[in-house]
XYZ file of N, CA and C in Angstrom:
330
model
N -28.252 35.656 -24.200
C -28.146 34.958 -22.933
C -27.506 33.587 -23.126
N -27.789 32.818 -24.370
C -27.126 31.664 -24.350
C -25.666 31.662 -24.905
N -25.362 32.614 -25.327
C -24.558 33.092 -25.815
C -23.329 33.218 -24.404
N -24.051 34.083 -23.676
C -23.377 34.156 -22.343
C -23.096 32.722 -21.353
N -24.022 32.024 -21.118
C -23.536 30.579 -20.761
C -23.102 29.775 -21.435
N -23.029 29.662 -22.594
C -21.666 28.660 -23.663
C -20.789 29.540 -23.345
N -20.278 30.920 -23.204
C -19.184 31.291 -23.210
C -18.717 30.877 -21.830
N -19.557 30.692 -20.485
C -19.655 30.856 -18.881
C -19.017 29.482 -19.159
N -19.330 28.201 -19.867
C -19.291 27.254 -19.646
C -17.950 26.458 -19.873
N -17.387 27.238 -21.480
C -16.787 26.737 -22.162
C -15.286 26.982 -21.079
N -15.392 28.691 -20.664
C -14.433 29.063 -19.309
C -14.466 28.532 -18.599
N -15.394 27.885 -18.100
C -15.423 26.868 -16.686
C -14.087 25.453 -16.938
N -14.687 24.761 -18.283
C -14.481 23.705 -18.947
C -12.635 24.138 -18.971
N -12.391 24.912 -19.113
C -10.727 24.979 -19.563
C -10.180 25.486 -18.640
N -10.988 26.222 -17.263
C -9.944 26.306 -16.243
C -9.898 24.753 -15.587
N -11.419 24.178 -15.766
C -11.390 22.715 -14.548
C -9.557 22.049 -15.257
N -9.363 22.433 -16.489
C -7.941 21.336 -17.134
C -7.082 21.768 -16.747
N -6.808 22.801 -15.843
C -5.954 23.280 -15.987
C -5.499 22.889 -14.130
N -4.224 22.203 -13.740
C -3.072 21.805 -12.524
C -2.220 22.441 -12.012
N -2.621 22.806 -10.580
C -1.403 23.363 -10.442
C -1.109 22.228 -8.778
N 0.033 22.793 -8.578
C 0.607 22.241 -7.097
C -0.083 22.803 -5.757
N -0.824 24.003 -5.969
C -1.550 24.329 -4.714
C -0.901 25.442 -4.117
N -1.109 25.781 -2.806
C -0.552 26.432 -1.704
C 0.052 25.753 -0.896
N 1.253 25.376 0.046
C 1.927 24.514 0.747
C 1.025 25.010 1.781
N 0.198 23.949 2.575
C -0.196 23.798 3.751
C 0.232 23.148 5.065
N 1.509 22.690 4.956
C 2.631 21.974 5.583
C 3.743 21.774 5.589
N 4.324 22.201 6.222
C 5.985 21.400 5.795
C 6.838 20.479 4.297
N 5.447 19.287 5.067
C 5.674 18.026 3.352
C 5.691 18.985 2.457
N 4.430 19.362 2.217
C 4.094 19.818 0.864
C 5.035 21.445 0.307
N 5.202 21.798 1.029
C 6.075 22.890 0.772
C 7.454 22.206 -0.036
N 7.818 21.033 0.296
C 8.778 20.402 0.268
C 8.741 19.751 -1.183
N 7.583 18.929 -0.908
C 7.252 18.106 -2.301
C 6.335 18.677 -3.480
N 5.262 19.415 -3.012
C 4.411 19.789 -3.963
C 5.253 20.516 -5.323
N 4.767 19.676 -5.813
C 5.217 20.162 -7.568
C 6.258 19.200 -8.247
N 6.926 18.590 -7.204
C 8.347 17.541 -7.672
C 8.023 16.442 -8.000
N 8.575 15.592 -8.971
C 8.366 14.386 -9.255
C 8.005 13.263 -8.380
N 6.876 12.511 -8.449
C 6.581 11.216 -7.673
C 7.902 10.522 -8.201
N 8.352 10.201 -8.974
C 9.817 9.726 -8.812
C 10.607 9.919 -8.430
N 10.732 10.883 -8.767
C 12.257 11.428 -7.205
C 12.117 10.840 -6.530
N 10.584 11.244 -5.623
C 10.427 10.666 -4.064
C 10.580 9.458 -3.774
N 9.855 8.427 -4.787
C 9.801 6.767 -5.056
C 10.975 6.624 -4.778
N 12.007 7.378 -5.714
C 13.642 7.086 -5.921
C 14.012 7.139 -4.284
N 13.882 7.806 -3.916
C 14.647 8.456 -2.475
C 14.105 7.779 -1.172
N 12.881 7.008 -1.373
C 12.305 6.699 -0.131
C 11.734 5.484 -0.537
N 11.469 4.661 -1.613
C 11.239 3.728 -1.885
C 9.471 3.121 -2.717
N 9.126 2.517 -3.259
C 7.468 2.120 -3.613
C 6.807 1.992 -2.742
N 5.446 2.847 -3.517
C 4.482 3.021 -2.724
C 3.941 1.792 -2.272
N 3.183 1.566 -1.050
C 2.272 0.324 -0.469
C 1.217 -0.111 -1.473
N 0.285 1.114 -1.553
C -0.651 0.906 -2.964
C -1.098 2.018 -3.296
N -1.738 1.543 -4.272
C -1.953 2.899 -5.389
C -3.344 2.862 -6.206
N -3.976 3.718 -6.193
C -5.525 4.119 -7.048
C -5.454 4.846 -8.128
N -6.423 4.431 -8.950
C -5.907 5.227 -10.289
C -7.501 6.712 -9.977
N -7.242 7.632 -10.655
C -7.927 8.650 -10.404
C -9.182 9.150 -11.598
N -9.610 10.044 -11.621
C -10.187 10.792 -13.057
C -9.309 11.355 -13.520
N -8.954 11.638 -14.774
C -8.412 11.926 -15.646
C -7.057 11.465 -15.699
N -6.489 10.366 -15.813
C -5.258 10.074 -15.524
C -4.347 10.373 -14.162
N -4.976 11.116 -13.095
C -4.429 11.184 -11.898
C -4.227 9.841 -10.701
N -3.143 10.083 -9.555
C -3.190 8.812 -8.724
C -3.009 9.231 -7.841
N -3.707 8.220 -6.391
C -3.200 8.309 -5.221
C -2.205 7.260 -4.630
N -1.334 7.712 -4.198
C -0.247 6.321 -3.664
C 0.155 6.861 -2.047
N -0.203 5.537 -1.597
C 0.222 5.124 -0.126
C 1.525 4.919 0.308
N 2.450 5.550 0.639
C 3.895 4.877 0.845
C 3.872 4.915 2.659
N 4.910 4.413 3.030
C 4.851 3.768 4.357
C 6.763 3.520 4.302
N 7.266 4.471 5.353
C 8.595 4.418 5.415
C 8.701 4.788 6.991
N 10.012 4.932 6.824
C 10.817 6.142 8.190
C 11.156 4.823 9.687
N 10.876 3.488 9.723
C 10.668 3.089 10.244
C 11.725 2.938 11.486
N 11.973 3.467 12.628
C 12.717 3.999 13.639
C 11.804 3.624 15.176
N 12.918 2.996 15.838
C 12.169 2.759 17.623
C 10.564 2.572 17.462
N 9.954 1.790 16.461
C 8.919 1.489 16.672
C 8.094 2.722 15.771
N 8.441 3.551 15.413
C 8.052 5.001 14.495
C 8.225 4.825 13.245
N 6.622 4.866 12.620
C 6.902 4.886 11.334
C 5.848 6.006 10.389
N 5.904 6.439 9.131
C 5.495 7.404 8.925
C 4.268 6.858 8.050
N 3.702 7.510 7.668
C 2.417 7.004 6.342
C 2.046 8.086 5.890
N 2.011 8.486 4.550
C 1.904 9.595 3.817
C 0.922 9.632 2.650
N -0.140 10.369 2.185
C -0.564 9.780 0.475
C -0.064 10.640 0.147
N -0.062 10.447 -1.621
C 0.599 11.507 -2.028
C -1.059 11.567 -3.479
N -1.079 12.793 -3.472
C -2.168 12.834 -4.763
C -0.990 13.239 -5.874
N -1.437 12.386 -7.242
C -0.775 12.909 -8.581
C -0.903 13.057 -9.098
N -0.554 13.922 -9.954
C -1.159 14.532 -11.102
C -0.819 13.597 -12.779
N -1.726 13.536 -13.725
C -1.256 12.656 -14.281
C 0.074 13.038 -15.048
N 0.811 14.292 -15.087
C 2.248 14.716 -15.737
C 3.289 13.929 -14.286
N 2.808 13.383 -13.251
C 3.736 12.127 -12.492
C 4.105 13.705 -11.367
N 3.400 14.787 -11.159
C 4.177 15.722 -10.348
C 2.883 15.393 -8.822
N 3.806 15.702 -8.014
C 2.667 15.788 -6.510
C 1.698 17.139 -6.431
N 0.634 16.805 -6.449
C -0.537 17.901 -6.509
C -0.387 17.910 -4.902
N -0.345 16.921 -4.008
C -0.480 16.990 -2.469
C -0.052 16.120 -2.046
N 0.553 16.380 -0.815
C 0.874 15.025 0.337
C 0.893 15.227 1.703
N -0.026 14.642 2.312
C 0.125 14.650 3.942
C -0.386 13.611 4.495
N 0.237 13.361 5.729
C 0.224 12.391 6.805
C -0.951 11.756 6.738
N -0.616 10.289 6.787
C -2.105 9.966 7.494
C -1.575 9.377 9.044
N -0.354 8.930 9.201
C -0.307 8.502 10.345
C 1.293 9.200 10.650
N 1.768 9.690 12.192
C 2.945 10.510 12.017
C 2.649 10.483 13.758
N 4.129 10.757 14.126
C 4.637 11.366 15.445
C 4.958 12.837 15.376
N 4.432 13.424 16.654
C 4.626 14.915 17.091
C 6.288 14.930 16.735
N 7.164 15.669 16.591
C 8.417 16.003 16.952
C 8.713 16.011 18.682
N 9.742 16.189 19.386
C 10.110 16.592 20.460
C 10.408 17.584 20.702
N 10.085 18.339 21.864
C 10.270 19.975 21.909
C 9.661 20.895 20.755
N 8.630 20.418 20.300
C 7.727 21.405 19.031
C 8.624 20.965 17.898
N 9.194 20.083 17.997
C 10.264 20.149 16.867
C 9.679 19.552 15.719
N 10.293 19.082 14.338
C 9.340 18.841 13.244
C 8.965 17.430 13.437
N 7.980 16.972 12.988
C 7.639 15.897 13.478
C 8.646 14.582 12.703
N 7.987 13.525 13.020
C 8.835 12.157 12.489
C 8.792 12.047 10.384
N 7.346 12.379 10.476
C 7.711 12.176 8.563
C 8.228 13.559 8.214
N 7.822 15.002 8.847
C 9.001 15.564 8.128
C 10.369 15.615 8.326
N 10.570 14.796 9.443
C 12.351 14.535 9.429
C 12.446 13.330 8.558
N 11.501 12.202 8.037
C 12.202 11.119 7.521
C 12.304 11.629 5.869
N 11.040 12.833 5.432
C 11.234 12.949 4.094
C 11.968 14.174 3.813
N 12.413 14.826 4.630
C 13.612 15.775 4.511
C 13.154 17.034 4.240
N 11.344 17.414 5.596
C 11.168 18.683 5.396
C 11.226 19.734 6.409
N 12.303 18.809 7.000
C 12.424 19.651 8.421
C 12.989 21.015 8.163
């Protein structure tokens, strides 16, 4: 029996290490999940701020798109290899006509 929970455990222990990018639950993330937080930095500019995580992971705040008073706010979770585990809105405009909204037209996941 103990035999069986060191083995239960040790499996637990090496899937928790193990990262992936997820399932795209949005637009963004379909878009970004898995790609470099640099790229994006590169393409849209530094984050507002940033938290450091457990195990070498981060969250960063960026804040762009800024248009007629419209602007976007996004976190992005990271993984500590610098790839996006997740990103979605915290603050965003509907699109017009169902259309894609304001941060996925400003980060290019329309």
């Amino acid at each position: 029996m103990r035999f069986r929970l060191a083995l239960l455990a040790v499996s637990a222990a090496a899937l928790s290490a193990c990262t992936t990018a997820g399932v795209a639950s949005n637009p963004l993330e379909a878009r970004w999940n898995g790609k470099s937080a640099g790229a994006f930095f590169a393409a849209y500019g530094p984050p507002v701020s940033d938290t450091a995580g457990a195990g070498g992971t981060s969250t960063y705040i960026w804040r762009g798109g800024f248009s007629r008073g419209k602007s976007c706010l996004v976190e992005l979770s990271v993984g500590k290899d610098y790839q996006i585990r997740r990103i979605r809105a915290l603050s965003d405009r509907p699109g017009t006509n169902g259309g894609p909204s304001h941060c996925e037209q400003t980060l290019d996941a329309a």
